[in-house]
PDB file of C-alpha atoms in Angstrom:
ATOM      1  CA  UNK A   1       7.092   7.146   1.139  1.00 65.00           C
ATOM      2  CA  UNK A   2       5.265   4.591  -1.388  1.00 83.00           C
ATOM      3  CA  UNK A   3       6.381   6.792  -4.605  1.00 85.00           C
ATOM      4  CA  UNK A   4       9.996   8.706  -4.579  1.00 82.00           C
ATOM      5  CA  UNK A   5      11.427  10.910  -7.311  1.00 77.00           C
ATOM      6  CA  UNK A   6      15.290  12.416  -7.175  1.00 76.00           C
ATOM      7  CA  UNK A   7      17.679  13.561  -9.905  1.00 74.00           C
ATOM      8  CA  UNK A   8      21.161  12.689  -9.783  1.00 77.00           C
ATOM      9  CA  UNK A   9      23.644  13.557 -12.270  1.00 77.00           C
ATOM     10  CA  UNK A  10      20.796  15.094 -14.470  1.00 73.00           C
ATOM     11  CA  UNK A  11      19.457  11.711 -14.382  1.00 77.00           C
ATOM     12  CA  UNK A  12      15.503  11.531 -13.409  1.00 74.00           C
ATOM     13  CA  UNK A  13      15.391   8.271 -10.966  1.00 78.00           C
ATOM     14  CA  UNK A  14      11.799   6.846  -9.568  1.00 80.00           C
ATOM     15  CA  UNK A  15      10.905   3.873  -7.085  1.00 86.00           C
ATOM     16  CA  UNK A  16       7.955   3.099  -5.140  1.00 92.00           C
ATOM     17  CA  UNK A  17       7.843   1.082  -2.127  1.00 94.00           C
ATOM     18  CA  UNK A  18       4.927  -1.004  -0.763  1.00 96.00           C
ATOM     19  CA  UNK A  19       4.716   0.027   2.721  1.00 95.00           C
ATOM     20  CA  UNK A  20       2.140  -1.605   5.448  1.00 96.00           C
ATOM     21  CA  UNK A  21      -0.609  -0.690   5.991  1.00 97.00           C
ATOM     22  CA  UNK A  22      -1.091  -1.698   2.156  1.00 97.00           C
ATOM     23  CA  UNK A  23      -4.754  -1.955   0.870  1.00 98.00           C
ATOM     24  CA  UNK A  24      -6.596  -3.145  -2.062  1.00 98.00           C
ATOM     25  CA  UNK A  25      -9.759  -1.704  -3.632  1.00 97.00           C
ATOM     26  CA  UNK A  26     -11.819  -3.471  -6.452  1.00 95.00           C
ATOM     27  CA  UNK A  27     -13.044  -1.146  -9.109  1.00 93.00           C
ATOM     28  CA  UNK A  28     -16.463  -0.884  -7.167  1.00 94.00           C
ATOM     29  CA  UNK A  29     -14.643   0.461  -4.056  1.00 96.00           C
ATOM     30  CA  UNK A  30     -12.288   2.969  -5.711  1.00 96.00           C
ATOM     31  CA  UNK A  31     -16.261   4.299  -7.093  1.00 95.00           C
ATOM     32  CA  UNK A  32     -17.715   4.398  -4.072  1.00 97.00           C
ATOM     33  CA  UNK A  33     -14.680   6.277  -2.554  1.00 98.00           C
ATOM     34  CA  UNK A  34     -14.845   8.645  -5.345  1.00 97.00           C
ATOM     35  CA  UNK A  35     -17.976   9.367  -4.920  1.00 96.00           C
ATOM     36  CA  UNK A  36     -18.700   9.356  -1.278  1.00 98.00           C
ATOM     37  CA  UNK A  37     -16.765  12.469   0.116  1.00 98.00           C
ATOM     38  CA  UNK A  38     -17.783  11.144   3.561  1.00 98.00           C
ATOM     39  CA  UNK A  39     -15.923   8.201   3.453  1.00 98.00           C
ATOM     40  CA  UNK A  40     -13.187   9.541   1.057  1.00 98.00           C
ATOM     41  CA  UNK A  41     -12.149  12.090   4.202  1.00 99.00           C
ATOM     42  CA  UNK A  42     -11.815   9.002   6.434  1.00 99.00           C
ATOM     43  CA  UNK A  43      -9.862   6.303   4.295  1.00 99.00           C
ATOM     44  CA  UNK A  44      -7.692   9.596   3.015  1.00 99.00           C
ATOM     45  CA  UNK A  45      -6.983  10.360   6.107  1.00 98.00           C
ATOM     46  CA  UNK A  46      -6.465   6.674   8.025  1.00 98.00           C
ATOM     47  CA  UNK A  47      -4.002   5.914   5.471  1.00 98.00           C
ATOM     48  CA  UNK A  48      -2.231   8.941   5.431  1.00 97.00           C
ATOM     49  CA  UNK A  49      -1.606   9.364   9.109  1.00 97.00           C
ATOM     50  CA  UNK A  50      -0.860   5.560   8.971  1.00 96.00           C
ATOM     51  CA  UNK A  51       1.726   5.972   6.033  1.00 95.00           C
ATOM     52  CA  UNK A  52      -0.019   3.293   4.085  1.00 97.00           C
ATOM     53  CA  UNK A  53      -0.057   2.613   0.963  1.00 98.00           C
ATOM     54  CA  UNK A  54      -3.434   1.860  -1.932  1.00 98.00           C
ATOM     55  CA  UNK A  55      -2.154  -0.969  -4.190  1.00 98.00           C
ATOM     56  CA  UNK A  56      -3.590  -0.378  -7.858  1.00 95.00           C
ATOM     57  CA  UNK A  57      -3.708  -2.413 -10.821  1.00 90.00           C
ATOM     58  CA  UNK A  58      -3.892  -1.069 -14.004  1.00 80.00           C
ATOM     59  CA  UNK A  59      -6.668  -3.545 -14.497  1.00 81.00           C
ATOM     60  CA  UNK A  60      -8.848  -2.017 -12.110  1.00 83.00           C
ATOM     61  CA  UNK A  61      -8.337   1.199 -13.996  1.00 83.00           C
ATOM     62  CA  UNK A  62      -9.319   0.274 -17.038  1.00 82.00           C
ATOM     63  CA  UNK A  63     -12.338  -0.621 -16.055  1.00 84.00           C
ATOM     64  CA  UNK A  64     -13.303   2.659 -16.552  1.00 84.00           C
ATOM     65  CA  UNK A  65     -13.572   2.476 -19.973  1.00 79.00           C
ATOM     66  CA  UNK A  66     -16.508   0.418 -19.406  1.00 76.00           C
ATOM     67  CA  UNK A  67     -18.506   3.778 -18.616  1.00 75.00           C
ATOM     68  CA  UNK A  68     -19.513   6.232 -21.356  1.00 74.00           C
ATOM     69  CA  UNK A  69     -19.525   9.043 -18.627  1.00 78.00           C
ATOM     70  CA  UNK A  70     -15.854  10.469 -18.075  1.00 82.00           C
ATOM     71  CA  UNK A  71     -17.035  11.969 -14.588  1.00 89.00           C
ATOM     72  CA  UNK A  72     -16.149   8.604 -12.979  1.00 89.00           C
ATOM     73  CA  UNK A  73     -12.574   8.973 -13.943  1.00 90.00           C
ATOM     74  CA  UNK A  74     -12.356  12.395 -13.276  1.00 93.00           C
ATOM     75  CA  UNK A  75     -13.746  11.567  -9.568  1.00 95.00           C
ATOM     76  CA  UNK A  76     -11.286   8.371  -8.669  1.00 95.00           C
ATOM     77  CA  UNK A  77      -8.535  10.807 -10.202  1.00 95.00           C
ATOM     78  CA  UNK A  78      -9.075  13.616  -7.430  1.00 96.00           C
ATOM     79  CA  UNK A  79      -9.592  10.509  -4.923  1.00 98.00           C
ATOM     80  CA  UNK A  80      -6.325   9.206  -5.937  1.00 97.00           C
ATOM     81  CA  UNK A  81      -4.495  12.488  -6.051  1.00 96.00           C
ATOM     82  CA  UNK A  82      -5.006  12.556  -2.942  1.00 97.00           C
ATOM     83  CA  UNK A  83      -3.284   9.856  -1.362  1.00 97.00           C
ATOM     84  CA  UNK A  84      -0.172  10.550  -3.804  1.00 95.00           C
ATOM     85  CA  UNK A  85       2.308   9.340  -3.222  1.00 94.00           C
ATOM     86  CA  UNK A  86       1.106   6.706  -1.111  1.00 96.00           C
ATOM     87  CA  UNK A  87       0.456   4.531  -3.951  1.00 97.00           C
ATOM     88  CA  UNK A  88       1.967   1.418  -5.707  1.00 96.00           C
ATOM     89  CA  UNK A  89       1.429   0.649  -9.127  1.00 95.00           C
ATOM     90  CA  UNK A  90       1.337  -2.900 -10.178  1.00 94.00           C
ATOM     91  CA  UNK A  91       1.127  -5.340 -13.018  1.00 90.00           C
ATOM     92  CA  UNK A  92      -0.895  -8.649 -11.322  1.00 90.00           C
ATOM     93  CA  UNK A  93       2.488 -10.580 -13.584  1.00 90.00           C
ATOM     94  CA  UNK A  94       1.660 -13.454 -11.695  1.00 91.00           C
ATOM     95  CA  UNK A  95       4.775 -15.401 -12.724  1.00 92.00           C
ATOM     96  CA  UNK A  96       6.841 -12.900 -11.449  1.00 93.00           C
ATOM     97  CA  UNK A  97       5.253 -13.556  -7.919  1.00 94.00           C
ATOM     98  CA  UNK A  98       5.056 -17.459  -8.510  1.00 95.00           C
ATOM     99  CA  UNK A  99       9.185 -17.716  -9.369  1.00 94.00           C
ATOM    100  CA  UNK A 100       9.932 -15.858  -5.833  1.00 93.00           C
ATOM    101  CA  UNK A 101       7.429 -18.198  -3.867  1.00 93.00           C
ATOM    102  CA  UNK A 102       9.236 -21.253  -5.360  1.00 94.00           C
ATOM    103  CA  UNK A 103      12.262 -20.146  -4.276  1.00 92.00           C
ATOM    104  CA  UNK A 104      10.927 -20.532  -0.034  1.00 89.00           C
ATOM    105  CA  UNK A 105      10.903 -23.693   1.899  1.00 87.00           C
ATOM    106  CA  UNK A 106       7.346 -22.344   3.004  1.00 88.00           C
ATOM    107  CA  UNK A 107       4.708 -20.090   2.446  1.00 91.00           C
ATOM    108  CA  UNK A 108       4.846 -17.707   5.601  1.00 90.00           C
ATOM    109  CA  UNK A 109       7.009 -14.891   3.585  1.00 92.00           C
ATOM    110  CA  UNK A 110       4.592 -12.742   1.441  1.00 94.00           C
ATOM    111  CA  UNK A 111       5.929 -10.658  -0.980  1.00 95.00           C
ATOM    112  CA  UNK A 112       5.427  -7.078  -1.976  1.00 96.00           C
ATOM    113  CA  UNK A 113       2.974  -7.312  -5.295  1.00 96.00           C
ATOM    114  CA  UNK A 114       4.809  -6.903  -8.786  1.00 94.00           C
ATOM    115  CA  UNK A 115       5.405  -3.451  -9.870  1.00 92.00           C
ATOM    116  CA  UNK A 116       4.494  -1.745 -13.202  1.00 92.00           C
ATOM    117  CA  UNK A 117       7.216   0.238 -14.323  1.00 88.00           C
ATOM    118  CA  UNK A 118       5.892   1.165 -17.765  1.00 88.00           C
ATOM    119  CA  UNK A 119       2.809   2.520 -16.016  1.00 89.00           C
ATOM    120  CA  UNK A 120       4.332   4.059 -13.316  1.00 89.00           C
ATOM    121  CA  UNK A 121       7.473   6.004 -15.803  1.00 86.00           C
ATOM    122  CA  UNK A 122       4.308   6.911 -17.510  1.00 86.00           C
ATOM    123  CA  UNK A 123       2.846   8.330 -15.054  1.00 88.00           C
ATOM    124  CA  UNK A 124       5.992  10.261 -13.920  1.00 85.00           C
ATOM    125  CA  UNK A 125       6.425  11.515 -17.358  1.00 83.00           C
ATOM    126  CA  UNK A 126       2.798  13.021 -17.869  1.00 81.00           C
ATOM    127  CA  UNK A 127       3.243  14.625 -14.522  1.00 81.00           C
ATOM    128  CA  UNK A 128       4.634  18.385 -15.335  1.00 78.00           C
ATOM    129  CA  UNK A 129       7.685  19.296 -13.196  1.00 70.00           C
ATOM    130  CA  UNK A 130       8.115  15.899 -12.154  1.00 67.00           C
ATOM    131  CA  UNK A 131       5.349  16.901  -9.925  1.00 80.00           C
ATOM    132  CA  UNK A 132       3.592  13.700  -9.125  1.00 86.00           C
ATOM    133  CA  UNK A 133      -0.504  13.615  -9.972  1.00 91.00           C
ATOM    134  CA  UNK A 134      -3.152  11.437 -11.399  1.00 91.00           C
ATOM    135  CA  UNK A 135      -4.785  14.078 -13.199  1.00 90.00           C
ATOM    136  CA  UNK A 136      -5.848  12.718 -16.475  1.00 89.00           C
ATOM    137  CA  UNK A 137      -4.177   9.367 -15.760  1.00 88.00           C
ATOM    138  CA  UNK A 138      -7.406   7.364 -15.260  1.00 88.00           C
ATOM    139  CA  UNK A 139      -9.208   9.379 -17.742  1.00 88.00           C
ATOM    140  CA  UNK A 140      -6.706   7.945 -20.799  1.00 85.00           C
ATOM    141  CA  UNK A 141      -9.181   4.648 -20.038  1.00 80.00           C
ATOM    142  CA  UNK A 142     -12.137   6.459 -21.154  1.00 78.00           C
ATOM    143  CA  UNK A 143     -10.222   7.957 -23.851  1.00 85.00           C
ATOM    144  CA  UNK A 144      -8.749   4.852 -25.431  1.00 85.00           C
ATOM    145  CA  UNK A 145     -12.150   2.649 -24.020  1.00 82.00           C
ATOM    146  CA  UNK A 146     -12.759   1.302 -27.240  1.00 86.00           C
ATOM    147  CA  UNK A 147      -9.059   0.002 -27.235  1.00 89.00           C
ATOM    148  CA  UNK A 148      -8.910  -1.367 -23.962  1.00 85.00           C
ATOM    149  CA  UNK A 149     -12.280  -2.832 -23.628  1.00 86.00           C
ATOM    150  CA  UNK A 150     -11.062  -5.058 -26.493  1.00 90.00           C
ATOM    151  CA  UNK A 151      -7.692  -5.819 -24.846  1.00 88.00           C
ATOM    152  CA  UNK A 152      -9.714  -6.933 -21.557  1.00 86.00           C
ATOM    153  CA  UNK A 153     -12.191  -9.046 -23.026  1.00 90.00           C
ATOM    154  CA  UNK A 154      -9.535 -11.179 -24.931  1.00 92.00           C
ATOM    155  CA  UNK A 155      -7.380 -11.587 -21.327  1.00 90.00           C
ATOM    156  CA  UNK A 156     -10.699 -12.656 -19.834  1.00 91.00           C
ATOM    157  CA  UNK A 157     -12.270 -14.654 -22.909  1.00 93.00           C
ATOM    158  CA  UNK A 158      -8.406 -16.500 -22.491  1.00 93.00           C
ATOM    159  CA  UNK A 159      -8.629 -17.220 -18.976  1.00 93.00           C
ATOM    160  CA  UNK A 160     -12.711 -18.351 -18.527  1.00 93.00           C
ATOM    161  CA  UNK A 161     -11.748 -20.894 -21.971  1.00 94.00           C
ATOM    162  CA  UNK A 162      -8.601 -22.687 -20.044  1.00 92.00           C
ATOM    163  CA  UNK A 163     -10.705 -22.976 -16.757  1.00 92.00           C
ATOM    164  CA  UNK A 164     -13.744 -24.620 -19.082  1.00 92.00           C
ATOM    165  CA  UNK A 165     -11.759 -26.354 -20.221  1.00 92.00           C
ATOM    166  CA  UNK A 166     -10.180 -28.051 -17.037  1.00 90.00           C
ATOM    167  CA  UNK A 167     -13.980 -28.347 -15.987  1.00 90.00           C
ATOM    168  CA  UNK A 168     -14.874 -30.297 -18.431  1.00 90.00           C
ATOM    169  CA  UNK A 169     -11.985 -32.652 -17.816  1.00 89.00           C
ATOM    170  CA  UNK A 170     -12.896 -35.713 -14.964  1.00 89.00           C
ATOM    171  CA  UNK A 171      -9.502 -35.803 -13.553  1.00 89.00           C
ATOM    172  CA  UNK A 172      -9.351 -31.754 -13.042  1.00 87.00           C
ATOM    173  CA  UNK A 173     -12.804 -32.179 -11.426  1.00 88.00           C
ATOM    174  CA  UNK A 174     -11.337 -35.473  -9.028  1.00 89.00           C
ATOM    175  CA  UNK A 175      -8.687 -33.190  -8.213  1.00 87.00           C
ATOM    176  CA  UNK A 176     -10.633 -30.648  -7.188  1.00 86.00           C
ATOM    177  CA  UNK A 177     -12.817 -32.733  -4.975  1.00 86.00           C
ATOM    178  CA  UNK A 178      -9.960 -34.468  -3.746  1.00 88.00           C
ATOM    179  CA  UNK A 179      -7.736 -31.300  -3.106  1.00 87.00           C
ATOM    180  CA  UNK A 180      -6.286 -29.784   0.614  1.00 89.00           C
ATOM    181  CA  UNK A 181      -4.452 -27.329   0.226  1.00 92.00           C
ATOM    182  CA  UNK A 182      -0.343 -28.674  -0.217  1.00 90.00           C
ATOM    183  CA  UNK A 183       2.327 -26.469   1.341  1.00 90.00           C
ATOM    184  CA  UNK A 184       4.645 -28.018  -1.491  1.00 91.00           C
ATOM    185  CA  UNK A 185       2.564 -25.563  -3.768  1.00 93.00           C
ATOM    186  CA  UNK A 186       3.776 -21.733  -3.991  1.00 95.00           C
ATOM    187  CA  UNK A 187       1.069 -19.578  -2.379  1.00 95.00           C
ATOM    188  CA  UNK A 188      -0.465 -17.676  -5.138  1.00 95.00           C
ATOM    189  CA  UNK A 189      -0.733 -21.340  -7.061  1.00 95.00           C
ATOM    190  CA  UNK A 190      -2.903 -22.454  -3.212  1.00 95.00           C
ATOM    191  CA  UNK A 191      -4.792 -19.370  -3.720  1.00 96.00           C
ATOM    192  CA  UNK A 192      -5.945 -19.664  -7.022  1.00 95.00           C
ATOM    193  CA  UNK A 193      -6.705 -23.344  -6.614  1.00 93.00           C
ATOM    194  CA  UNK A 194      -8.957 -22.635  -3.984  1.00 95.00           C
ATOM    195  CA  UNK A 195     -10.273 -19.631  -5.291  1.00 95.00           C
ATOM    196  CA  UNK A 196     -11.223 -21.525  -8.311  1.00 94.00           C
ATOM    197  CA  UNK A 197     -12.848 -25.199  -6.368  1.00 93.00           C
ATOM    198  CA  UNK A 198     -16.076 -23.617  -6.229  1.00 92.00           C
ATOM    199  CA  UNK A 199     -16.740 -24.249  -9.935  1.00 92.00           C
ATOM    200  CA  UNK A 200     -15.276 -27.364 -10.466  1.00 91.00           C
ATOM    201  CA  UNK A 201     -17.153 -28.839  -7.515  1.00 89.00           C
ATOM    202  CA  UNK A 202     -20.635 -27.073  -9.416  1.00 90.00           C
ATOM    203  CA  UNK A 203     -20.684 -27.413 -12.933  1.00 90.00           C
ATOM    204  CA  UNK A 204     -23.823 -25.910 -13.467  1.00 90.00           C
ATOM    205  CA  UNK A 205     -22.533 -22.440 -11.741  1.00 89.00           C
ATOM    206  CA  UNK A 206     -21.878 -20.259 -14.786  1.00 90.00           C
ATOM    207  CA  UNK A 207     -18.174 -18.695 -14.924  1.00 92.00           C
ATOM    208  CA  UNK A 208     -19.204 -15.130 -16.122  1.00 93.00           C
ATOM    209  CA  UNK A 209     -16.669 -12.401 -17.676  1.00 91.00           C
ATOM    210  CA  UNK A 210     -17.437 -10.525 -14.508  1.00 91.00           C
ATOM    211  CA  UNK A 211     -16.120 -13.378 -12.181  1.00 93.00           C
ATOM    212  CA  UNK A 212     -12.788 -13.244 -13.737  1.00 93.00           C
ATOM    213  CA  UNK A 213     -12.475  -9.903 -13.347  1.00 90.00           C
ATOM    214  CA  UNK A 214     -13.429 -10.633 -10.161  1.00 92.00           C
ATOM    215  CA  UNK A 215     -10.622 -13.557  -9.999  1.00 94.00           C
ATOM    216  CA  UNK A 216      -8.235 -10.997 -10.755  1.00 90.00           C
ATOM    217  CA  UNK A 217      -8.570  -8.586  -8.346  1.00 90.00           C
ATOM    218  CA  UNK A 218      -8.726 -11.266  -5.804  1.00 94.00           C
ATOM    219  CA  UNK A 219      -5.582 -13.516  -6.348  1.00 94.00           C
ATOM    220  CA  UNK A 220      -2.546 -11.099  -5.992  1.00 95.00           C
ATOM    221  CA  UNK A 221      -3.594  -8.629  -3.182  1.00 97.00           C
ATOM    222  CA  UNK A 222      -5.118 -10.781  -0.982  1.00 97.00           C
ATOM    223  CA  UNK A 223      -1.828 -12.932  -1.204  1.00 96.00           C
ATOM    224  CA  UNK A 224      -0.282  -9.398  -0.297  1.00 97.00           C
ATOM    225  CA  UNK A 225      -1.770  -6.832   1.321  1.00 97.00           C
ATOM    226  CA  UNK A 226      -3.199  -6.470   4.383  1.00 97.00           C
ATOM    227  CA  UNK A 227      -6.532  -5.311   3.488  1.00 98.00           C
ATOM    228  CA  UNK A 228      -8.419  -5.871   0.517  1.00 98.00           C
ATOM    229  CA  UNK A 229     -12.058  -5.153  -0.899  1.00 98.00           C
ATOM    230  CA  UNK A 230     -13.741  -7.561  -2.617  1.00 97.00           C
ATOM    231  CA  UNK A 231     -17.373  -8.424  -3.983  1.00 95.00           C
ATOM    232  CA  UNK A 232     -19.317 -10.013  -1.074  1.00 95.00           C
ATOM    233  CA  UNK A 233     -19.417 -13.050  -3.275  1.00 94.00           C
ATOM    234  CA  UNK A 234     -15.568 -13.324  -3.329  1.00 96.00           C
ATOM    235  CA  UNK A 235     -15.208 -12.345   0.232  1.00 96.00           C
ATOM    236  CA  UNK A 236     -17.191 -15.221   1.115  1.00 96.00           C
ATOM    237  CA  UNK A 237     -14.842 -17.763  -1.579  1.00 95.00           C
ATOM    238  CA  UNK A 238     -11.772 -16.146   0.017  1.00 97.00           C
ATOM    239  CA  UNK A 239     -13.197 -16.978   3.705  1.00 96.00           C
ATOM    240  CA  UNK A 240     -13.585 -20.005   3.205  1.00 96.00           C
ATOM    241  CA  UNK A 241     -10.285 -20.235   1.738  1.00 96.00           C
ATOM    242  CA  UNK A 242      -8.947 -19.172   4.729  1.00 97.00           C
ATOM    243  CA  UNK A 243     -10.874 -22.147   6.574  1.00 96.00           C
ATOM    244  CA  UNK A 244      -9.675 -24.468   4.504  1.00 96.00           C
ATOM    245  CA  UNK A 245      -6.181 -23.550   4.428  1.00 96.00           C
ATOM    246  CA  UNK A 246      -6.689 -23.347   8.574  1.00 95.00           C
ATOM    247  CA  UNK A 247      -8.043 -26.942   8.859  1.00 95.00           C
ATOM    248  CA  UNK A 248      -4.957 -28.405   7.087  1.00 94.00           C
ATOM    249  CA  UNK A 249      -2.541 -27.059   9.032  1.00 94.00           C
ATOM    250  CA  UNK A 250      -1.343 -24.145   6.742  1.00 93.00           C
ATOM    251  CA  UNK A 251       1.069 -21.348   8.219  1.00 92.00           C
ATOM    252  CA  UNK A 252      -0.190 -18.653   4.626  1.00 93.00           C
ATOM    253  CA  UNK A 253      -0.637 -15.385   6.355  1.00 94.00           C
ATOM    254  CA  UNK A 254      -4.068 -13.629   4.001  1.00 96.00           C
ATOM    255  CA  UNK A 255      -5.274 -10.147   3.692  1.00 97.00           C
ATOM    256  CA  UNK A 256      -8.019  -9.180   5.993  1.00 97.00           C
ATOM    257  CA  UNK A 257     -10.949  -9.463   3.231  1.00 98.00           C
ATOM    258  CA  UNK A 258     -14.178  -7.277   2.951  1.00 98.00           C
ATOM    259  CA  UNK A 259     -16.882  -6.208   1.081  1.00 97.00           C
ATOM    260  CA  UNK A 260     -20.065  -3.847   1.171  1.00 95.00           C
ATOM    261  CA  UNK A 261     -22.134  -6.595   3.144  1.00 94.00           C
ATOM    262  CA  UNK A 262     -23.141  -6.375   6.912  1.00 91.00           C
ATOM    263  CA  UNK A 263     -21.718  -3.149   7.178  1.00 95.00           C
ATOM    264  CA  UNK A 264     -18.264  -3.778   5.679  1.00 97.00           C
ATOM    265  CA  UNK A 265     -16.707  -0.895   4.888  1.00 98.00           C
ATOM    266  CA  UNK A 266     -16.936   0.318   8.402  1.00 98.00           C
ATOM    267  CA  UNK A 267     -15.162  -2.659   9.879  1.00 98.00           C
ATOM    268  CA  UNK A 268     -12.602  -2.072   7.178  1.00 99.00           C
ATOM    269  CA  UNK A 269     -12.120   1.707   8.048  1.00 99.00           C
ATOM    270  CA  UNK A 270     -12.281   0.497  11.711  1.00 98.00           C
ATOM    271  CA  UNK A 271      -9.726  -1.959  10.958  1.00 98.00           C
ATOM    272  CA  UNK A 272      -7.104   0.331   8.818  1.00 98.00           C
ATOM    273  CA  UNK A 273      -7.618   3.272  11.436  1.00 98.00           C
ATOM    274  CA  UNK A 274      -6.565   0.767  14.567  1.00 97.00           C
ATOM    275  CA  UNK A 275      -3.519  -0.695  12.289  1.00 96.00           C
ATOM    276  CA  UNK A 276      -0.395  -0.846  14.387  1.00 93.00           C
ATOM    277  CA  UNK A 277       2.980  -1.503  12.238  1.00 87.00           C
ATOM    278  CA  UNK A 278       4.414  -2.835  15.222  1.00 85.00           C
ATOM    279  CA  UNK A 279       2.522  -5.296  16.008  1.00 85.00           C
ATOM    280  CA  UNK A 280       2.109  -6.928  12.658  1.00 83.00           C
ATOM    281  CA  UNK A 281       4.381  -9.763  11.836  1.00 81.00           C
ATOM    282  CA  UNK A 282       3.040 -11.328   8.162  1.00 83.00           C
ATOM    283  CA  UNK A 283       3.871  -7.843   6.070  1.00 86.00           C
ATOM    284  CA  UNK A 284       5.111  -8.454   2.828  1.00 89.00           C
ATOM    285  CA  UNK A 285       8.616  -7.791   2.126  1.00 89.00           C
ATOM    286  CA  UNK A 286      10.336  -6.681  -1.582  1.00 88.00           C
TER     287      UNK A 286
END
């Protein structure tokens, strides 16, 4: 299972696993799961049966400090709960991700998403009796909102200023225009390029705070799960990331990508329900 807790030698010891079929949700899909009981009972119960396991950044939860009402952490809490402990706690450290990839000769090997130990010894520690649960754990983001909403709007004011700044360079722009995707490259450094060549190829589309949020959930699980929901604005960049990648001859096995358009959600629940472990051969490995 994802999440396991022993003692040995009166010694408390934790480790979670990222086991296939692994899945993604941005912070508008964890909502609509939460709220949706209909659709809660069949994810819940596709990837339990499948032994899956639902990726989450600590990113995506803090978005919930963006709400002033506390029921929508309450609600993804009892969602979460559960699934527990078929869940995998990570950091998006993308430089811990980007020193493994360097290390191949290619980019077929995809590897399991960095993990958030802080958060996840946290989380072990608030739970009584070393009784896993989320109770309360997203909540802590409506708590602290104040706090965090700060913390996230300097990562993303940090991020949109260096990519303004390499659009308003000419070369970064040539580049861009110029650019195939380069199996020399690690793959998270391919998927953010591409991810990215939309808005050095318009300069008049605005880069709002939103889309690098949106950035964020993208880059890390679709490098490494197998599903992944997305905005239908950033399902349609990563598809054609995938065609591009395709026409230059890349072996870079992607997450299957959705989003709420033209009725994706039930393809996705389709897709997770009719996942068979032994026939996959791109899962990520630790």
């Amino acid at each position: 299972m994802p999440i396991e807790i022993h003692i040995k030698s009166s010694v408390l010891h934790v480790q979670q696993s990222f086991i296939s079929p692994t899945v993604y949700l941005d912070h508008w899909a964890i909502r609509l799961f939460s709220e949706d009981i209909a659709l809660q009972n069949r994810f819940v119960s596709a990837l339990n049966n499948k032994k899956g396991t639902l990726l989450i950044s600590t990113f995506s939860l803090s978005e919930f400090s963006s709400s002033n009402n506390s029921r929508h952490a309450i609600d993804a809490e009892s969602f979460i709960e559960r699934l527990l402990p078929n869940i995998f706690l990570t950091d998006f450290a993308l430089n811990k991700i980007i020193d493994r990839e360097r290390a191949e000769t290619n980019n077929i090997k995809r590897f399991w998403p960095p993990a958030d130990l802080p958060q996840l010894i946290f989380l072990i520690q608030n739970s009584p009796h070393n009784k896993l649960t989320f109770s309360g754990f997203i909540t802590l983001a409506h708590i602290y909102r104040d706090e965090i909403l700060e913390e996230q709007r300097a990562l993303v004011l940090q991020i949109k200023e260096k990519i303004e700044m390499c659009r308003s360079s000419p070369s970064s722009i040539k580049q861009a225009k110029n650019n195939k995707p380069d199996n020399n490259l690690p793959r998270t450094i391919i998927i953010l390029d591409e991810l990215l060549r939309g808005y050095y190829l318009d300069l008049t589309a605005p880069i709002t705070n939103n889309d690098i949020i949106d950035l964020l959930h993208a880059m890390i699980p679709i490098n490494c799960c197998d599903f992944v929901l997305l905005d239908g604005a950033w399902e349609q960049r990563v598809q054609r990331m995938k065609h591009r990648i395709a026409n230059a001859g890349l072996d870079l096995p992607l997450a299957e990508c959705f989003s709420r358009r033209k009725d994706g959600i039930y393809a996705f629940l389709n897709k997770l329900e009719a996942f068979d472990k032994n026939s996959q051969t791109n899962i990520a490995i630790p």
